[in-house]
Tab-separated table of C-alpha atoms in Angstrom:
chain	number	residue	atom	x	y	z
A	1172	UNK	CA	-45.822	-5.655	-56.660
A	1173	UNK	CA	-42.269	-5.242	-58.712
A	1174	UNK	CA	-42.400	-4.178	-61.958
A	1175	UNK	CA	-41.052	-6.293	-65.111
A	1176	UNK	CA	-37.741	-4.485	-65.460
A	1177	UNK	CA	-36.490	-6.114	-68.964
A	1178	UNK	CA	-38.591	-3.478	-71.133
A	1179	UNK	CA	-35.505	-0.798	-71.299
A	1180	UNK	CA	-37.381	1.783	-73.310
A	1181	UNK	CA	-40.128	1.875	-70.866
A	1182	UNK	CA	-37.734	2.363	-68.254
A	1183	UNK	CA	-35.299	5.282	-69.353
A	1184	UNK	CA	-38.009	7.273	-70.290
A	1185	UNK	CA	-39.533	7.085	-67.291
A	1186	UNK	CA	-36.784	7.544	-65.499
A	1187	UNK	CA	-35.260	10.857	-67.354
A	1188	UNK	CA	-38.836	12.118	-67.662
A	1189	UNK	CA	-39.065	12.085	-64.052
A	1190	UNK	CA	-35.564	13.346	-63.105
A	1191	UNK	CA	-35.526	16.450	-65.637
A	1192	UNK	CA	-37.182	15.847	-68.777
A	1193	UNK	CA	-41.137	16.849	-67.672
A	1194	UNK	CA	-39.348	19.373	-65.755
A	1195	UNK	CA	-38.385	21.303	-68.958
A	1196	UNK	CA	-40.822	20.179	-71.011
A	1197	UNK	CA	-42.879	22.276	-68.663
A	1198	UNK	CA	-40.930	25.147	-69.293
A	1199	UNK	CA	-40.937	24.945	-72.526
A	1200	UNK	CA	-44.505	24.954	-72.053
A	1201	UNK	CA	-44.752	28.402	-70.324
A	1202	UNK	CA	-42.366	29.860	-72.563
A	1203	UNK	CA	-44.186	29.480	-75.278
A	1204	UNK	CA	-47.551	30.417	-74.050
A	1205	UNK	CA	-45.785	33.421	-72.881
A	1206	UNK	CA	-44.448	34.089	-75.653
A	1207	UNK	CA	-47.684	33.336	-77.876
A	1208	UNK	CA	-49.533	35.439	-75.152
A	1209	UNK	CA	-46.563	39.091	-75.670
A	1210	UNK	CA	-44.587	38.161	-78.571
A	1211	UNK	CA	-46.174	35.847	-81.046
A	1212	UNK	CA	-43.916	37.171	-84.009
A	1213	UNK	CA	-40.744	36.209	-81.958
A	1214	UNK	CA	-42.464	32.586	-81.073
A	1215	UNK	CA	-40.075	30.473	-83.358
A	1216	UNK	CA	-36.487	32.103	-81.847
A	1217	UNK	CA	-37.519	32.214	-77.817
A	1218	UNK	CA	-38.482	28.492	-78.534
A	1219	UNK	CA	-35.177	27.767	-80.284
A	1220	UNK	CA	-33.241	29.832	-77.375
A	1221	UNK	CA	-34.900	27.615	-74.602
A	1222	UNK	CA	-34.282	24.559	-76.813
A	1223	UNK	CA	-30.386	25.238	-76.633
A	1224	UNK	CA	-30.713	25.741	-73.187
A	1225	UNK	CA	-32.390	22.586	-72.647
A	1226	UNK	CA	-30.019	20.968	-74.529
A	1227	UNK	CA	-27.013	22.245	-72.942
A	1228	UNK	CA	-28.702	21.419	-69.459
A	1229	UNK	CA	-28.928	17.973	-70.593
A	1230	UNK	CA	-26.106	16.954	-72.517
A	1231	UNK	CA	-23.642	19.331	-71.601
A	1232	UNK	CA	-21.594	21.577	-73.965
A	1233	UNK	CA	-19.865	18.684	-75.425
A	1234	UNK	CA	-23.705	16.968	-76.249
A	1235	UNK	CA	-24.851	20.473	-77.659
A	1236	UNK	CA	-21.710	21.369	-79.348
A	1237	UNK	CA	-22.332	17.956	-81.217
A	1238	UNK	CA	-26.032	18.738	-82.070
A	1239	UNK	CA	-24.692	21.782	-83.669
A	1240	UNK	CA	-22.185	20.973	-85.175
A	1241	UNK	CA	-24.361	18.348	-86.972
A	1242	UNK	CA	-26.582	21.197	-88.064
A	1243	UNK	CA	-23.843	22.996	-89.531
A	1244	UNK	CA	-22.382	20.437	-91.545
A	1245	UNK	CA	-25.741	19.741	-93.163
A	1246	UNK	CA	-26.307	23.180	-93.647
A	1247	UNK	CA	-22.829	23.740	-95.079
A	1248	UNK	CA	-23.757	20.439	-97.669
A	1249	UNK	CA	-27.395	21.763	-97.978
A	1250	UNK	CA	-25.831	24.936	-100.162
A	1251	UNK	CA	-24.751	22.600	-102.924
A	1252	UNK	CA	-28.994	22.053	-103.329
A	1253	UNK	CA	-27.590	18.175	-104.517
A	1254	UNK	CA	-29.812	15.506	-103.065
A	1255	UNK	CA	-27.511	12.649	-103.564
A	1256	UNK	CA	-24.587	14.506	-101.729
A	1257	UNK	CA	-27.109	15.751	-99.024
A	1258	UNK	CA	-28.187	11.917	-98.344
A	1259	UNK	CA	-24.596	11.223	-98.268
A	1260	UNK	CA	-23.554	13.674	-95.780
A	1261	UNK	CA	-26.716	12.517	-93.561
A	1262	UNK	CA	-25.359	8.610	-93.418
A	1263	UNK	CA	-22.222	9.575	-93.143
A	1264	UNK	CA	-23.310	12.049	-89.958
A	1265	UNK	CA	-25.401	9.114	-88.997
A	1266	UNK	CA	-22.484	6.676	-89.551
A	1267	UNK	CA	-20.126	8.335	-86.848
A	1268	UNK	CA	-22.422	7.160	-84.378
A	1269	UNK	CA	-21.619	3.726	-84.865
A	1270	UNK	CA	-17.704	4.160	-84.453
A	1271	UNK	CA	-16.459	2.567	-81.527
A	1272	UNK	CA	-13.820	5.047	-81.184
A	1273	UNK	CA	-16.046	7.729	-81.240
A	1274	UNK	CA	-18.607	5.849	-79.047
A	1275	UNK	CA	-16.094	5.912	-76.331
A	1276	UNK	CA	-15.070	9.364	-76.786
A	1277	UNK	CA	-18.696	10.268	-76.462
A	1278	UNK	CA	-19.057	7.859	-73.459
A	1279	UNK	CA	-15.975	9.628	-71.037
A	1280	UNK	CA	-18.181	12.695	-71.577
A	1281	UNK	CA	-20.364	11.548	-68.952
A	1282	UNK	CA	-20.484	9.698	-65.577
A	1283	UNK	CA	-23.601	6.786	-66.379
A	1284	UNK	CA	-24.228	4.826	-69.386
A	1285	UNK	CA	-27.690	6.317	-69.519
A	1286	UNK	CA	-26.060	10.159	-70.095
A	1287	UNK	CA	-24.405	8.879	-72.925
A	1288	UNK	CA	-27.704	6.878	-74.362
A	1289	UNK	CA	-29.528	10.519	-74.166
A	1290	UNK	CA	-27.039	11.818	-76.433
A	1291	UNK	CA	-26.910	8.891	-78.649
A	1292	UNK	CA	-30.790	8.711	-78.936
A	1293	UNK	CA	-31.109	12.736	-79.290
A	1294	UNK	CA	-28.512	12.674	-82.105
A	1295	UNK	CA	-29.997	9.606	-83.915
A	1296	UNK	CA	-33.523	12.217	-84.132
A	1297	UNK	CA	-31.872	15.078	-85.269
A	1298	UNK	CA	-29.882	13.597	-87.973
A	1299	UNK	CA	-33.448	12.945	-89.558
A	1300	UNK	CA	-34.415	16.628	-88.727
A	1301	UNK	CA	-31.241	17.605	-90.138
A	1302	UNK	CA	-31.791	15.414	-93.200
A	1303	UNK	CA	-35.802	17.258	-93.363
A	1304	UNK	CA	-34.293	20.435	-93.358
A	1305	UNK	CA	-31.369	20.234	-96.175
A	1306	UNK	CA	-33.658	18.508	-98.530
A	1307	UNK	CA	-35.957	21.043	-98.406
A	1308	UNK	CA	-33.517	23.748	-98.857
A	1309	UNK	CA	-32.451	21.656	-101.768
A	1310	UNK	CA	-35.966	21.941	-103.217
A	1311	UNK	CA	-36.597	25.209	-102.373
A	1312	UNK	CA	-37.051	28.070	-104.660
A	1313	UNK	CA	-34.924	31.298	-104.408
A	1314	UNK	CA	-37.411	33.596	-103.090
A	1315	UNK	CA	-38.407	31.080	-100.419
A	1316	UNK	CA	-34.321	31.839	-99.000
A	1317	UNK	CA	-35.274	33.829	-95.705
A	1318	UNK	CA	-37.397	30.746	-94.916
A	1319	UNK	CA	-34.779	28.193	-94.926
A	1320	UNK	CA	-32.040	30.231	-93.143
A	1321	UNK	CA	-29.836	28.611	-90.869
A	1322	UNK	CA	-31.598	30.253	-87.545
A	1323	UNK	CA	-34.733	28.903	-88.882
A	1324	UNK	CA	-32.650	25.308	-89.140
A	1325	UNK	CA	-31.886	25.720	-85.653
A	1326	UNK	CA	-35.259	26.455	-84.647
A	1327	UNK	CA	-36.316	23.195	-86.378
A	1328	UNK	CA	-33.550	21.217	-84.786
A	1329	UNK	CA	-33.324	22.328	-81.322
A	1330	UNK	CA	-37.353	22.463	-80.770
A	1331	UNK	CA	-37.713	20.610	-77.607
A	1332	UNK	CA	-40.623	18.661	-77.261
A	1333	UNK	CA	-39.694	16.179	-80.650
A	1334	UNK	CA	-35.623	16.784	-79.626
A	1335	UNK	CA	-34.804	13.761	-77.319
A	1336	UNK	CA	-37.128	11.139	-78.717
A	1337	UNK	CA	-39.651	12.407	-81.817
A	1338	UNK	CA	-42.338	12.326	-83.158
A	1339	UNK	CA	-40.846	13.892	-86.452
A	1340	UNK	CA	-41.953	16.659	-88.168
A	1341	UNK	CA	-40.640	17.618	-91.568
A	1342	UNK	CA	-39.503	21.076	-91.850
A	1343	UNK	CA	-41.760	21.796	-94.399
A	1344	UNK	CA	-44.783	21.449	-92.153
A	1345	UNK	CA	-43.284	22.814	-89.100
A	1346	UNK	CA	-42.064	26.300	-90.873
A	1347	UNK	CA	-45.310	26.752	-92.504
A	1348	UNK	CA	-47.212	26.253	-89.069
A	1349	UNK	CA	-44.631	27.687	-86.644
A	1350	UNK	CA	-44.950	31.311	-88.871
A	1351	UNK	CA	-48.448	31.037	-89.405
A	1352	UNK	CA	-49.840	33.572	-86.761
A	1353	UNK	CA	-52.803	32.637	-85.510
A	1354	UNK	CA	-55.296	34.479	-82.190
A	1355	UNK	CA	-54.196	33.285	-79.389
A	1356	UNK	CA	-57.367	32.269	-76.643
A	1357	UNK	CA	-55.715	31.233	-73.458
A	1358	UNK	CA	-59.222	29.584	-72.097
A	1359	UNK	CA	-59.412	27.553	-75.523
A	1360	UNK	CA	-55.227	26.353	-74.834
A	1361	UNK	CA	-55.947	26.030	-70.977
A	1362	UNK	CA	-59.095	23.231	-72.010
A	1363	UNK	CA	-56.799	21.679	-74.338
A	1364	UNK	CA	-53.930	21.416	-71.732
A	1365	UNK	CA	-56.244	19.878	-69.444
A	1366	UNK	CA	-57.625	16.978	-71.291
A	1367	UNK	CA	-54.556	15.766	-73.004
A	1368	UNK	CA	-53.351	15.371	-69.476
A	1369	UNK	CA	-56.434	13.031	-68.465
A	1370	UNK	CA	-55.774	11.203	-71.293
A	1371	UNK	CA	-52.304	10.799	-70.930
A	1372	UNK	CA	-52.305	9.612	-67.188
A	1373	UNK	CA	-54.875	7.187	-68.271
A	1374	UNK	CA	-52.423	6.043	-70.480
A	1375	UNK	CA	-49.763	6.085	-68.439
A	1376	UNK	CA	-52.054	3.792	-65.634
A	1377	UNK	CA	-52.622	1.545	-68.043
A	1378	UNK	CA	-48.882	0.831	-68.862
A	1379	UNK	CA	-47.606	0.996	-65.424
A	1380	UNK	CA	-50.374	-1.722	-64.703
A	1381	UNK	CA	-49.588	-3.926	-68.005
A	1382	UNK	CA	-45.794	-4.001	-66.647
A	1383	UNK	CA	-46.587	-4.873	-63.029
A	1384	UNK	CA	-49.316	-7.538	-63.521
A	1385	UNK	CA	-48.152	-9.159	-67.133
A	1386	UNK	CA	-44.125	-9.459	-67.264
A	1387	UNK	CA	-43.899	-10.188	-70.695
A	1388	UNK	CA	-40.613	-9.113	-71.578
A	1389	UNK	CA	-39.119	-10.937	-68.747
A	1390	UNK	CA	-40.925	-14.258	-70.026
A	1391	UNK	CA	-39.407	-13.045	-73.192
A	1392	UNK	CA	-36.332	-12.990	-71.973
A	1393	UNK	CA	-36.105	-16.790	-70.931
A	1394	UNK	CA	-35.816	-19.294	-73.589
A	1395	UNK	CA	-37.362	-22.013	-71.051
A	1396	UNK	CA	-41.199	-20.919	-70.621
A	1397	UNK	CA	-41.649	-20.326	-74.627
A	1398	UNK	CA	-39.887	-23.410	-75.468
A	1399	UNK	CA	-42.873	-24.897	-73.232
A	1400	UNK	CA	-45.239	-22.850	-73.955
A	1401	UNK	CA	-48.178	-23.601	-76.455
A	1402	UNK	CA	-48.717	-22.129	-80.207
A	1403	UNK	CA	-51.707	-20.136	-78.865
A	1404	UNK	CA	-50.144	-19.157	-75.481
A	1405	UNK	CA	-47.020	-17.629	-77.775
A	1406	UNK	CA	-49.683	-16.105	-79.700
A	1407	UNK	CA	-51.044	-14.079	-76.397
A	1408	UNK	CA	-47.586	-13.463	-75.447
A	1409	UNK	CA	-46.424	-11.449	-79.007
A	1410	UNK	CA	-49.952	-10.138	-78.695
A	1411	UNK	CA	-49.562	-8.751	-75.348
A	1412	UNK	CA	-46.156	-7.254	-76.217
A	1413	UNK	CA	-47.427	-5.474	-79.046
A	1414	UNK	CA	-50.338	-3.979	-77.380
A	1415	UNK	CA	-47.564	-3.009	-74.221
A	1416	UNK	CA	-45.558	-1.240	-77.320
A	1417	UNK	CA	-48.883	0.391	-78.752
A	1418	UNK	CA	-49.647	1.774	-75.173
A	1419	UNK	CA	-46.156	3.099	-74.565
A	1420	UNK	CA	-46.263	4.913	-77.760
A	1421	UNK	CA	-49.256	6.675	-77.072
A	1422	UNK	CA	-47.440	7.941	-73.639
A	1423	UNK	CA	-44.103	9.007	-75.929
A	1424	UNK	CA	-45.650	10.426	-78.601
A	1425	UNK	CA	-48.862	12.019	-76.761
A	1426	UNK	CA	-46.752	14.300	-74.761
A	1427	UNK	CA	-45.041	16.329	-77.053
A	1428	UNK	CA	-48.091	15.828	-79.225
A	1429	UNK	CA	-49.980	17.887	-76.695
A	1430	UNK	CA	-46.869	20.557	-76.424
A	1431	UNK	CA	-47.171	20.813	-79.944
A	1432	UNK	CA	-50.797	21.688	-80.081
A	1433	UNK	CA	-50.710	24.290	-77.228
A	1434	UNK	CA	-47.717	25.980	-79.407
A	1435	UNK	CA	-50.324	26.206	-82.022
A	1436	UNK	CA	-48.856	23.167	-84.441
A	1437	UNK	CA	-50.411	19.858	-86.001
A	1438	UNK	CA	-49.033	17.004	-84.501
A	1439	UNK	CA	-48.613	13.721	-86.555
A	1440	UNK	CA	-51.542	11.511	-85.603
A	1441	UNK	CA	-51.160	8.997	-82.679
A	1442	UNK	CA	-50.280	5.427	-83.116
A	1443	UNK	CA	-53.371	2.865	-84.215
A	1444	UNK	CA	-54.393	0.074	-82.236
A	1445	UNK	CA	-52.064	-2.552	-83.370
A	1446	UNK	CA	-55.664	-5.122	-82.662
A	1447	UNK	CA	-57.382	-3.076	-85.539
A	1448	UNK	CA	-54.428	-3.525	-88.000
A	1449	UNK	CA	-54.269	-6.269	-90.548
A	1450	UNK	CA	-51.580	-5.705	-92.615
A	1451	UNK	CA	-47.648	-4.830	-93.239
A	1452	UNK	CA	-49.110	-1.626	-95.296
A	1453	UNK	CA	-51.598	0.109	-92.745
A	1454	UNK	CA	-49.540	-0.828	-89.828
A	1455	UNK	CA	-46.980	1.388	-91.600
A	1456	UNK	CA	-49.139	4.197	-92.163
A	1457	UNK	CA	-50.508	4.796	-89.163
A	1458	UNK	CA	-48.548	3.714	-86.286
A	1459	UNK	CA	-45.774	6.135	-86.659
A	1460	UNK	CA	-47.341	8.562	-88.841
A	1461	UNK	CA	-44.477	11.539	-88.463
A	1462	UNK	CA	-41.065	8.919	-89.776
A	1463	UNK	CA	-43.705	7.388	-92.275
A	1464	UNK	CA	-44.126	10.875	-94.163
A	1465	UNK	CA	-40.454	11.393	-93.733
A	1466	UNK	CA	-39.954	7.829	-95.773
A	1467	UNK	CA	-42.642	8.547	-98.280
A	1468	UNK	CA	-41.471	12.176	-98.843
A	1469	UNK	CA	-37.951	11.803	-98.759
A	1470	UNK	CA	-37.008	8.283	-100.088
A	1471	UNK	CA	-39.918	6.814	-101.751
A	1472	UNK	CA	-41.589	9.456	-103.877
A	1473	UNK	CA	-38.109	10.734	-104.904
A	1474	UNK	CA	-36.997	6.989	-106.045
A	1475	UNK	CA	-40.207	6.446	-108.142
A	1476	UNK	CA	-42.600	5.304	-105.708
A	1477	UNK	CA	-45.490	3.778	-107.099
A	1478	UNK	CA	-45.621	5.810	-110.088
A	1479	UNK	CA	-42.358	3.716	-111.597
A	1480	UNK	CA	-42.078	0.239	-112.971
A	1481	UNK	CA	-42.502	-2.833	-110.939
A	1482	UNK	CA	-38.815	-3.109	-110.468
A	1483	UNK	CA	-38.294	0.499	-109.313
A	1484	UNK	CA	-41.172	0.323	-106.823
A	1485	UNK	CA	-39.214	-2.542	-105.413
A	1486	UNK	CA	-36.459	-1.216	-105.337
A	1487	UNK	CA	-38.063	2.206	-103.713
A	1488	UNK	CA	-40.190	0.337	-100.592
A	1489	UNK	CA	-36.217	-1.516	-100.464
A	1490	UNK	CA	-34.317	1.469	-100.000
A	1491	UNK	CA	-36.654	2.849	-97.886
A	1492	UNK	CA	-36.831	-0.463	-95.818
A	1493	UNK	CA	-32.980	-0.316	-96.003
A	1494	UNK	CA	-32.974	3.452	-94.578
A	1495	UNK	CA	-35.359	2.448	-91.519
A	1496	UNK	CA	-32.982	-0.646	-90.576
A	1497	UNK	CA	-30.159	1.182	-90.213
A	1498	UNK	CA	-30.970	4.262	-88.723
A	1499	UNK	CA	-32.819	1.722	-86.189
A	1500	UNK	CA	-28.929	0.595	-85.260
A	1501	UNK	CA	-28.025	-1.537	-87.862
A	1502	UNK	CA	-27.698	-4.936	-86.406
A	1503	UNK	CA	-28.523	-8.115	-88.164
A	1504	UNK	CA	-31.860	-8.834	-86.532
A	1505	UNK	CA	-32.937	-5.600	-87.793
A	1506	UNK	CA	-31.904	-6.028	-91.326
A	1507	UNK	CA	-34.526	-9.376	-90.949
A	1508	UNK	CA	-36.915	-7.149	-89.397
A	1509	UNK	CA	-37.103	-4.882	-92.340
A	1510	UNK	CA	-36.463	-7.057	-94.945
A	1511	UNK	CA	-39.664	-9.213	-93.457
A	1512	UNK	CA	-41.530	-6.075	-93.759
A	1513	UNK	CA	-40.369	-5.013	-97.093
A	1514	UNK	CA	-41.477	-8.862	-97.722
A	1515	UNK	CA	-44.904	-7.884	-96.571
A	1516	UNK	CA	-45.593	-4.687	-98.066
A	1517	UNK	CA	-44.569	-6.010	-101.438
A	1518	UNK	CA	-46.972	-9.437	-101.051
A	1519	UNK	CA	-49.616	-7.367	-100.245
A	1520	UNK	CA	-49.136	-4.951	-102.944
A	1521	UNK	CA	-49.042	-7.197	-105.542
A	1522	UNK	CA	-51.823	-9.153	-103.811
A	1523	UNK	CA	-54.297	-6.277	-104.732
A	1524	UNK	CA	-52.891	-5.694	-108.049
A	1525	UNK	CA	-53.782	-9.341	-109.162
A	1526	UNK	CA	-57.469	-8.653	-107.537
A	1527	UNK	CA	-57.723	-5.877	-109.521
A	1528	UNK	CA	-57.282	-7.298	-112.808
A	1529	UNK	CA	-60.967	-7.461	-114.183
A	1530	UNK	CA	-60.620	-10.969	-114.905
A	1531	UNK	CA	-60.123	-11.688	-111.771
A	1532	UNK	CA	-62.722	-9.597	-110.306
A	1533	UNK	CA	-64.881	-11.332	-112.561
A	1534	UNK	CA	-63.848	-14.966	-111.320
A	1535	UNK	CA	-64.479	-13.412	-107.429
């Protein structure tokens, strides 16, 4: 039976991680077990050497030569320690993506379309590893120098199993972990290895079978069966697709979740069942748990967060919102998206502060 072909995501990973992408993340794989196994002080720089590598395989010299010269720029901003002129730099980085001179630049580089979406997707996810790392070095304290070096940026940036698509980890957890040194039981790794894979492929068997049996972006796609379609049948349908979404996560982010545990690293928690989530708030939380401590750390904490006035948490969960829309891409429908979410978070929020008045509680 033919798959639904109208989910693109689904389908360009698949497709890469069949042609090369498994390929290297499997080398990647025995490099650093080797590595933890003869050389576990030099773990951080042969991952960042195979990293380049990777990256160079992939994207060519042109695609690396970008990638670094991302980093460098950052780093080069980074030495003012300025977080204002650091976020600058990052949108502006983040910016030159959306060029459409540069866009076709970037697109002769390369014989398909799908070449050039690798590097566009890859340098989307650095920029926020870039953006980790120079805010950190910002906050940083002068004896903590060696640890925010630019080698150790590079590590950061080109480690391969979060380069091409995530999850992200902020540099302040991944240094701490990466140089923690820790004995090294290769039956203990080996079990590990073994069961992530079960659960993976039972993962991945449930989304190939969701996309062959339900075709619910291709129903999606036609105006014609929703317009006829009934309240609770469009229900189903935008339950359906966010259960596909929840399922293809788990595949995306489980495998270089499991990568990062055999390198000896804490990966951000899996997505949540999207069925066990009732609000804007949770579903925030703890569906991408890795760009939701990147928000909080980086944007909301640092613009008063909760701690500030009514008007500057609203303004913090909107600048954050903001941030998440146009990294996303930018178009209009996603500028709805997040302002519907900021929308929700801030309902909700003020929801429970009413309830907690103990009037209120009182009246309840």
């Amino acid at each position: 039976m033919p798959q639904d072909p109208m989910d693109f995501e689904w389908s360009y990973w698949i497709e890469w991680g069949r042609e090369r992408i498994l390929w290297l993340l499997a080398g990647h794989l025995l490099v650093s077990q080797m590595s933890r196994l003869l050389v576990e002080k030099y773990k951080p720089w042969c991952l960042m050497v195979y990293g380049m590598a990777a990256c160079w395989l992939l994207l060519g010299i042109k695609g690396f030569a970008v990638i670094l010269l991302h980093a460098a720029i950052s780093f080069a901003v980074a030495q003012f320690q300025l977080s204002l002129l650091t976020w600058l730099c990052s949108l502006i980085l983040l910016s030159t993506l959306r060029i459409p001179a540069v866009e076709e630049t970037k697109r002769k580089w390369y014989d398909t379309e799908n070449e050039y979406y690798l590097l566009l997707f890859t340098v989307s996810v650095r920029c926020l590893f870039c953006t980790s790392f120079s805010l950190e070095y910002c906050w940083h304290a002068p004896t903590q120098k060696s640890s925010h070096s630019f080698p150790w940026m590079l590590a950061y940036v080109f480690y391969y199993p979060t380069f091409h698509n995530g999850p992200l980890v902020n540099f302040d957890e991944f240094s701490k972990q990466m140089r923690r040194q820790e004995a090294f039981s290769v039956k203990t790794n080996l079990s590990i290895l073994i069961v992530g894979i079960i659960r993976i492929f039972f993962w991945w068997c449930l989304a190939e079978l969701m996309i062959h049996l339900m075709y619910i972006h291709a129903l999606y796609s036609s105006a014609l069966p929703l317009e006829s379609a009934s309240y609770w049948a469009l229900g189903g349908l935008a339950l359906a697709q966010v259960l596909f979404f929840y399922v293809k996560y788990l595949i995306l982010y489980g495998v270089p979740g499991l990568l990062l545990q055999m390198d000896g690293l804490k990966p951000p928690a899996l997505p949540c069942c999207v069925s066990l989530m009732h609000s804007f708030t949770k579903m925030w939380r703890s569906f991408d748990v890795g760009l939701h401590r990147f928000l909080v750390r980086y944007i909301y904490v640092p613009m008063g967060g909760s701690q500030s006035s009514l008007l500057g948490t609203l303004l913090s969960t909107a600048l954050t919102f903001a941030f998440v829309s146009y990294w996303h891409g930018g178009q209009s429908y996603l500028w709805y998206w997040g302002a519907l979410n900021w929308l929700g978070v801030i309902v909700e929020n003020g929801t429970k502060r009413i309830l907690s008045i103990s009037l209120i509680q009182d009246l309840i």
